[in-house]
mmCIF file of C-alpha atoms in Angstrom:
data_model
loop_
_atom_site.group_PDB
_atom_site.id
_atom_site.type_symbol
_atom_site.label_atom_id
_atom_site.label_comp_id
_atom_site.label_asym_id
_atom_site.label_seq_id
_atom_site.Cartn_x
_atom_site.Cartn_y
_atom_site.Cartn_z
ATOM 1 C CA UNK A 1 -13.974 8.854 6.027
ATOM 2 C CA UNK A 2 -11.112 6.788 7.440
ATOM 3 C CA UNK A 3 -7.835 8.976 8.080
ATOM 4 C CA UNK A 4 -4.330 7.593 8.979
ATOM 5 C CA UNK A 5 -1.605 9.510 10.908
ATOM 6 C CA UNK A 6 1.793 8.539 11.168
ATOM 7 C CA UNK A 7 4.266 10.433 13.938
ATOM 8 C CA UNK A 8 6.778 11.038 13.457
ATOM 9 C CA UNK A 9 7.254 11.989 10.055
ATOM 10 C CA UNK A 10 11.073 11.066 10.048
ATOM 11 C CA UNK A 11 13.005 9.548 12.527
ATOM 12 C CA UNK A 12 17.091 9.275 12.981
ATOM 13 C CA UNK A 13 18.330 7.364 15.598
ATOM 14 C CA UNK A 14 21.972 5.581 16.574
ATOM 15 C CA UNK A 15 22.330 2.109 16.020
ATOM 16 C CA UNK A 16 21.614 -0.403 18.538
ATOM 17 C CA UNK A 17 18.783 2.001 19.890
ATOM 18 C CA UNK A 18 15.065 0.303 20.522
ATOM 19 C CA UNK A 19 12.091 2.391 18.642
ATOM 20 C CA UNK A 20 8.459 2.973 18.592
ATOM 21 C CA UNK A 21 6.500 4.054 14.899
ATOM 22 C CA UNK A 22 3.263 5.336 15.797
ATOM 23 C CA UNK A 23 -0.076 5.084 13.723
ATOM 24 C CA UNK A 24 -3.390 6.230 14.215
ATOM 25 C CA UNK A 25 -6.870 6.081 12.403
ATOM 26 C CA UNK A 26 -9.828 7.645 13.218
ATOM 27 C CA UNK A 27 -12.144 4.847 12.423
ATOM 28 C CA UNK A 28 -11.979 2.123 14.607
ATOM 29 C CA UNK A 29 -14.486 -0.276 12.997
ATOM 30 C CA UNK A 30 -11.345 -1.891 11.395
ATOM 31 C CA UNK A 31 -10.842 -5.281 9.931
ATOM 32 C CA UNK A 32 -6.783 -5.284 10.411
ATOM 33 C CA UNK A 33 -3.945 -3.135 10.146
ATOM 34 C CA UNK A 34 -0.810 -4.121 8.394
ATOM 35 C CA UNK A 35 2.600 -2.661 8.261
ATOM 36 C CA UNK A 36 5.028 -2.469 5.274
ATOM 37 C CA UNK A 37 8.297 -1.177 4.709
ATOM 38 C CA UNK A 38 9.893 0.285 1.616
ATOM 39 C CA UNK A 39 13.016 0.365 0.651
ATOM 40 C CA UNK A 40 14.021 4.352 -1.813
ATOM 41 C CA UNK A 41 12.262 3.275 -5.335
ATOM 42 C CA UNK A 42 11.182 -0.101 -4.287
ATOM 43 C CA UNK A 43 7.600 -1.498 -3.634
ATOM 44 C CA UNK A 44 6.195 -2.208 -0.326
ATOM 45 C CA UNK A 45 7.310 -5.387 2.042
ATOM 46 C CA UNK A 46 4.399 -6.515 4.406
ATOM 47 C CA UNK A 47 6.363 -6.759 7.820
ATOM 48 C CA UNK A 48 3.285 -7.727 10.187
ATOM 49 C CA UNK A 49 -0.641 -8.068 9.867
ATOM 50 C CA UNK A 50 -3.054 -8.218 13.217
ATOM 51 C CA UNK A 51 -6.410 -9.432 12.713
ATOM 52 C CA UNK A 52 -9.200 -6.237 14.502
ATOM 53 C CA UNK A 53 -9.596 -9.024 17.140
ATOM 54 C CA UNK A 54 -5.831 -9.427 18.207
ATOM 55 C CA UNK A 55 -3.675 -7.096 20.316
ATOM 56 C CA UNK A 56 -0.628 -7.953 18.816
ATOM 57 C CA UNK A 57 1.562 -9.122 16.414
ATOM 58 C CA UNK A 58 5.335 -10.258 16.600
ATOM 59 C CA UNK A 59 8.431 -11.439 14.188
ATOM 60 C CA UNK A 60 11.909 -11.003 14.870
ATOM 61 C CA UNK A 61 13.012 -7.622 16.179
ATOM 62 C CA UNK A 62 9.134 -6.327 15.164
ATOM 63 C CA UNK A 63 6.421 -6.128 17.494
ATOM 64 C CA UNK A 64 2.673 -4.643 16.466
ATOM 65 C CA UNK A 65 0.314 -3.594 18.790
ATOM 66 C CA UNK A 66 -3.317 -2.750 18.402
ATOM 67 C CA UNK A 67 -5.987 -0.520 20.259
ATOM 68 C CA UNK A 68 -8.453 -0.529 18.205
ATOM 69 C CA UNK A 69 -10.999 1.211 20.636
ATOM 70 C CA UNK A 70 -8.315 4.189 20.718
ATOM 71 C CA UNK A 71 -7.586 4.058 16.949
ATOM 72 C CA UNK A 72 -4.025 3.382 17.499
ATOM 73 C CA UNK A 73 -1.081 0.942 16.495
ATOM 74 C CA UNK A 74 2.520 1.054 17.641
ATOM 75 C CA UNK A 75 5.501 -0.482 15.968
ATOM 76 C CA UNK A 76 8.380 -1.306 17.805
ATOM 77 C CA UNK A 77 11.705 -2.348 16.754
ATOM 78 C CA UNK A 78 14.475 -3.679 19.016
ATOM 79 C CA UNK A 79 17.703 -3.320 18.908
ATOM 80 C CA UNK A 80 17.963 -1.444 15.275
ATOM 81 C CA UNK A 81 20.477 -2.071 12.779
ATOM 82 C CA UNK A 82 21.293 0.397 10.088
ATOM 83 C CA UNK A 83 19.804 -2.077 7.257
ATOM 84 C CA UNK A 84 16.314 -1.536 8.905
ATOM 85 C CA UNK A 85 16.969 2.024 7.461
ATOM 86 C CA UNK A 86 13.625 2.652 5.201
ATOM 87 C CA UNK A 87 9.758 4.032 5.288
ATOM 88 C CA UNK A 88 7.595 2.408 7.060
ATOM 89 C CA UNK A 89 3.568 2.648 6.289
ATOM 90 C CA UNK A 90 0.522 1.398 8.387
ATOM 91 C CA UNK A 91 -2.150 0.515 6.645
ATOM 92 C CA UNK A 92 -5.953 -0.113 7.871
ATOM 93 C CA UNK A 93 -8.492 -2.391 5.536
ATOM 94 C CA UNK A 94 -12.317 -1.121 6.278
ATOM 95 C CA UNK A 95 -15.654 -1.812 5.389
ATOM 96 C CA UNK A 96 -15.629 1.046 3.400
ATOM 97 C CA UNK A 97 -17.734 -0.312 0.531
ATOM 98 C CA UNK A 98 -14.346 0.068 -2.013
ATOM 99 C CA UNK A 99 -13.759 -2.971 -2.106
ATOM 100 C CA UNK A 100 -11.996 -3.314 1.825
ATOM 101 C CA UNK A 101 -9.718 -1.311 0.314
ATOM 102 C CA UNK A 102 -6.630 -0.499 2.661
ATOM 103 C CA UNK A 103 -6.217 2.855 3.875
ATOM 104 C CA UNK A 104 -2.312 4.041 4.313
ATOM 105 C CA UNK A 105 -0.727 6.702 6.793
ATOM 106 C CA UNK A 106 1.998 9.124 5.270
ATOM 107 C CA UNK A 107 4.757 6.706 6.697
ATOM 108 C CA UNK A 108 7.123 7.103 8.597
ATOM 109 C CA UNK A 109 11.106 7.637 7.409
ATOM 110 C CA UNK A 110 13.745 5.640 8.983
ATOM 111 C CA UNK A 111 17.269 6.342 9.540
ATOM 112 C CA UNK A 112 19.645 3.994 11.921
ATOM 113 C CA UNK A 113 23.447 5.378 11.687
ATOM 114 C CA UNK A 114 25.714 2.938 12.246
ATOM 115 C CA UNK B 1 4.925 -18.272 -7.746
ATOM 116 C CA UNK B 2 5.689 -15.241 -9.106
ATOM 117 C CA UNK B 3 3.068 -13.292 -6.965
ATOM 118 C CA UNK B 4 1.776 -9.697 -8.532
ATOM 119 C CA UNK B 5 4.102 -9.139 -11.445
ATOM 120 C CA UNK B 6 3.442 -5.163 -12.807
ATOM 121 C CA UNK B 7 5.176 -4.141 -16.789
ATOM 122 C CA UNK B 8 6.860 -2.058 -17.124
ATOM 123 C CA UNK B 9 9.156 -1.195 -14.492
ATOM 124 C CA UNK B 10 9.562 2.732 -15.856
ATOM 125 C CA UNK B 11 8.137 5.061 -18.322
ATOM 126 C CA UNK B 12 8.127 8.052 -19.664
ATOM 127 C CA UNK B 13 5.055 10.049 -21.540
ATOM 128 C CA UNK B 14 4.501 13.173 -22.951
ATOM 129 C CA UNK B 15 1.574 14.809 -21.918
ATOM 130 C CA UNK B 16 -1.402 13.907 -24.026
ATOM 131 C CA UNK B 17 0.065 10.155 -24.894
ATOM 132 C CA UNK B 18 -1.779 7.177 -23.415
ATOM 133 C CA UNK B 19 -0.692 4.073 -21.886
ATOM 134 C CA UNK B 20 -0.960 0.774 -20.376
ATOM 135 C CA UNK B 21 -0.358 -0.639 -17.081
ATOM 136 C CA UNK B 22 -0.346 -4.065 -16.885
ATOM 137 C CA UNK B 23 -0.908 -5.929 -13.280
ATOM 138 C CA UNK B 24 -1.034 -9.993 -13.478
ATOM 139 C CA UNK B 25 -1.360 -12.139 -10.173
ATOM 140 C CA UNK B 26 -1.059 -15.818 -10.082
ATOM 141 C CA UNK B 27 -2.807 -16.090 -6.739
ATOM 142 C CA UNK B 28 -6.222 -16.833 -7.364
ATOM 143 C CA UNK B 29 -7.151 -13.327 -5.730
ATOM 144 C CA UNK B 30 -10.435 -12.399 -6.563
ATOM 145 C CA UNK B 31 -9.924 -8.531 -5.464
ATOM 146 C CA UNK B 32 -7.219 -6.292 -6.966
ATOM 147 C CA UNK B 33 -6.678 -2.862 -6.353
ATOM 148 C CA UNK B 34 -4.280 -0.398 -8.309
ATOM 149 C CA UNK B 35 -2.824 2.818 -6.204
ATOM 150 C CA UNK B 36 -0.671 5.607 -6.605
ATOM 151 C CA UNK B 37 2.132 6.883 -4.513
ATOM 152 C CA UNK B 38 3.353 10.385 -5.154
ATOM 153 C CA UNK B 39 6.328 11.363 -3.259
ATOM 154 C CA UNK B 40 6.468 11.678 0.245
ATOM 155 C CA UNK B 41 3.067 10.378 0.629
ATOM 156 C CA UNK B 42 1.357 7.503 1.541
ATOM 157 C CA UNK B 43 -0.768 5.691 -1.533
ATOM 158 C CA UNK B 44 -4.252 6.302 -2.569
ATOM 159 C CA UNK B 45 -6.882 3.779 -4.228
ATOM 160 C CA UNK B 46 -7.531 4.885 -7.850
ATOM 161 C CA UNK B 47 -9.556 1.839 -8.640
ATOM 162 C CA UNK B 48 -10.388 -2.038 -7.387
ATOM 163 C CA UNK B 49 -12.113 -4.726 -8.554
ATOM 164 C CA UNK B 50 -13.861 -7.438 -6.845
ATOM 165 C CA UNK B 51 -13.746 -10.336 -9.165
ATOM 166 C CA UNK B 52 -13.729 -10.833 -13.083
ATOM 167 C CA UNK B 53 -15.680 -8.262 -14.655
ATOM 168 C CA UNK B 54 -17.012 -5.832 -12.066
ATOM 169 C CA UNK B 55 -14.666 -3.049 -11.380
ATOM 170 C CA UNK B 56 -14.993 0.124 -9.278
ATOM 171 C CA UNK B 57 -13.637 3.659 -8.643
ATOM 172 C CA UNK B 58 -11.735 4.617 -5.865
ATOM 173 C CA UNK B 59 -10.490 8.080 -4.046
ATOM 174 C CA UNK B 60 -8.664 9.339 -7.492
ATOM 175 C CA UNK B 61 -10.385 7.624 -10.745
ATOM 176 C CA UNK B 62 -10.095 10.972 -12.899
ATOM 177 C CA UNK B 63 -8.246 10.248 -15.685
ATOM 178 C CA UNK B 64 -7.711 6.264 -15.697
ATOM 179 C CA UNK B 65 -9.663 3.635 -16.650
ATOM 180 C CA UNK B 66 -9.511 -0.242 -16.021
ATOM 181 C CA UNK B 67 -10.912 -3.710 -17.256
ATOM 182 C CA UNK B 68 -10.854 -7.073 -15.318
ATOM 183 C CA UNK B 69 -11.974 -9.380 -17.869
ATOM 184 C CA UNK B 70 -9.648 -12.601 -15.911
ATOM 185 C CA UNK B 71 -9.067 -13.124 -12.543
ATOM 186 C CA UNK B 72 -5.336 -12.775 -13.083
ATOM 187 C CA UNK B 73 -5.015 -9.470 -14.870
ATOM 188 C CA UNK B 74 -5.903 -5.989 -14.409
ATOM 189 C CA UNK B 75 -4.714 -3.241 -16.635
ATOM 190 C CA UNK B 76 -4.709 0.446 -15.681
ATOM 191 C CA UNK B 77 -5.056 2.903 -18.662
ATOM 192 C CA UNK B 78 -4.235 5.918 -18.933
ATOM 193 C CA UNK B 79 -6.019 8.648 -21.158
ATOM 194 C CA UNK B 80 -4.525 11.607 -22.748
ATOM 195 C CA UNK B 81 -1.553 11.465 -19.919
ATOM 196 C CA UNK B 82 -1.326 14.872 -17.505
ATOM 197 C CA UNK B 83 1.686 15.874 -15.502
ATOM 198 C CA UNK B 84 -0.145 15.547 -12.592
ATOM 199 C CA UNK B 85 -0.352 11.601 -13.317
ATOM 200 C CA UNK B 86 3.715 11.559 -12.620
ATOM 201 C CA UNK B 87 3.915 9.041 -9.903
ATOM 202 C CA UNK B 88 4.470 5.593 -8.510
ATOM 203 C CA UNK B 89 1.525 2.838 -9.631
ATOM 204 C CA UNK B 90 1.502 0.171 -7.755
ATOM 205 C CA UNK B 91 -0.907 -3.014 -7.955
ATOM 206 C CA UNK B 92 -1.944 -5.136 -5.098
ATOM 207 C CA UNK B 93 -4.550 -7.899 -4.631
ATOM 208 C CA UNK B 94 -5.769 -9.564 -1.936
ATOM 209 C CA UNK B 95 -8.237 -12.972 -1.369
ATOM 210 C CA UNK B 96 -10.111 -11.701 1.402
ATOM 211 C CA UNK B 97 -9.431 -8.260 2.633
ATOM 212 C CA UNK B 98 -11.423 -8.693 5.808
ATOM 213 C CA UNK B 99 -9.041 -11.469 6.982
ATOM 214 C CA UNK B 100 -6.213 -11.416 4.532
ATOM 215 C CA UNK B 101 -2.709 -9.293 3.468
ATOM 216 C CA UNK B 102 -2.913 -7.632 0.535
ATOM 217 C CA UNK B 103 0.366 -8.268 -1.547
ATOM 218 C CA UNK B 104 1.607 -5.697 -3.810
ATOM 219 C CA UNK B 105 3.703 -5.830 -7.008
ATOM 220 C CA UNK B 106 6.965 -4.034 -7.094
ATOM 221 C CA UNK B 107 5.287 -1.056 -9.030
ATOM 222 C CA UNK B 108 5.511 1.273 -11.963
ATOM 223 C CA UNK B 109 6.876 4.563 -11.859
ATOM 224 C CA UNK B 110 5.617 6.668 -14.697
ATOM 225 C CA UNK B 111 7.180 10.463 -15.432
ATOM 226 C CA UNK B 112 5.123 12.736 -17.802
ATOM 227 C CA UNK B 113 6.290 15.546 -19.415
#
């Protein structure tokens, strides 16, 4: 069964300070990961997707990696502002015969003070 | 477009009541999933469906049932509602998950008392 880990749990860092999310799954016959953020009481924003076959992913400020062979997927963020403040989940999608259904990690809590 | 669209936004049950959770894309997606999100947690797959009229469990079915009799919708229902059902719903669907994003509505969060 496919598990997701997300370290750290929570996360506070000053403003203007570069970061790295970590993710890990145990199953690495994967068919992407994504990442979302979510905002307190909102739903979940898909930030970046990487195909099993790439090694990364970029937009903005946001750059994925992938090792799938390792089971493991970084997120970094440069230079972060307070209003990236939020949870941030990784997500794998699996042959898992439920429908590819996506796997999520516990997420990871965000806090940038200004 | 309007994407996944989820009614309603909030509710509140008292245990034993039953209710409806609508989900309506406007994608085209042929697979939809609904999930739930308790607190501090990551989400897990109660059901899915992989086109009009075949449906599926997931990790956590107990206690909800679904239909998928269109391609757009996909309503969650809830039997004889359990405290242990308080949580986040959230819908998401997806054309291909091998290749594709899944997109998710912006959820339903349902207290039961």
């Amino acid at each position: 069964k496919q598990e997701v880990t997300q370290i750290p749990a929570a996360l506070s860092v000053p403003e203007g300070e570069n970061l790295v999310l970590n993710c890990s799954f145990t199953d690495s016959a994967i068919y992407n990961l994504q990442w979302f953020r979510q905002d307190p009481g909102k739903g979940l924003t898909s930030l970046l997707l990487i195909q099993s076959s790439q090694r990364e992913q970029t937009s903005g400020r946001l750059n994925a990696s992938l090792d799938k062979s390792s089971g493991r997927s970084t997120l970094y963020i440069a230079a972060s502002q307070p209003g990236d403040s939020a949870t941030y989940l990784c997500a794998v999608s699996a042959n898992n015969n439920a429908g590819n259904m996506l796997t999520f990690g516990g997420g990871t809590r965000l806090m940038v003070k200004p | 477009n309007a994407g996944v669209t989820q009614t309603p936004k909030f509710r509140i049950l008292k245990i034993g009541q039953s209710m409806t959770l609508q989900c309506t894309q406007d994608m085209n997606h042929n697979y939809m999933y609904w999930y739930r999100q308790d607190p501090g947690m990551g989400l897990k797959l109660i059901y899915y469906s992989v086109g009009a009229g075949i449906t599926d469990k997931g990790e956590v079915p107990n206690g909800y049932n679904v239909s998928r009799s269109t391609t757009e919708d996909f309503p969650l229902r809830l039997e004889l509602a359990a405290p242990s059902q308080t949580s986040v719903y959230f819908c998401a669907s997806t054309p291909r998950p091998q290749a594709g994003e899944q997109y998710f509505g912006p959820g339903t969060r349902l207290t039961v008392t």
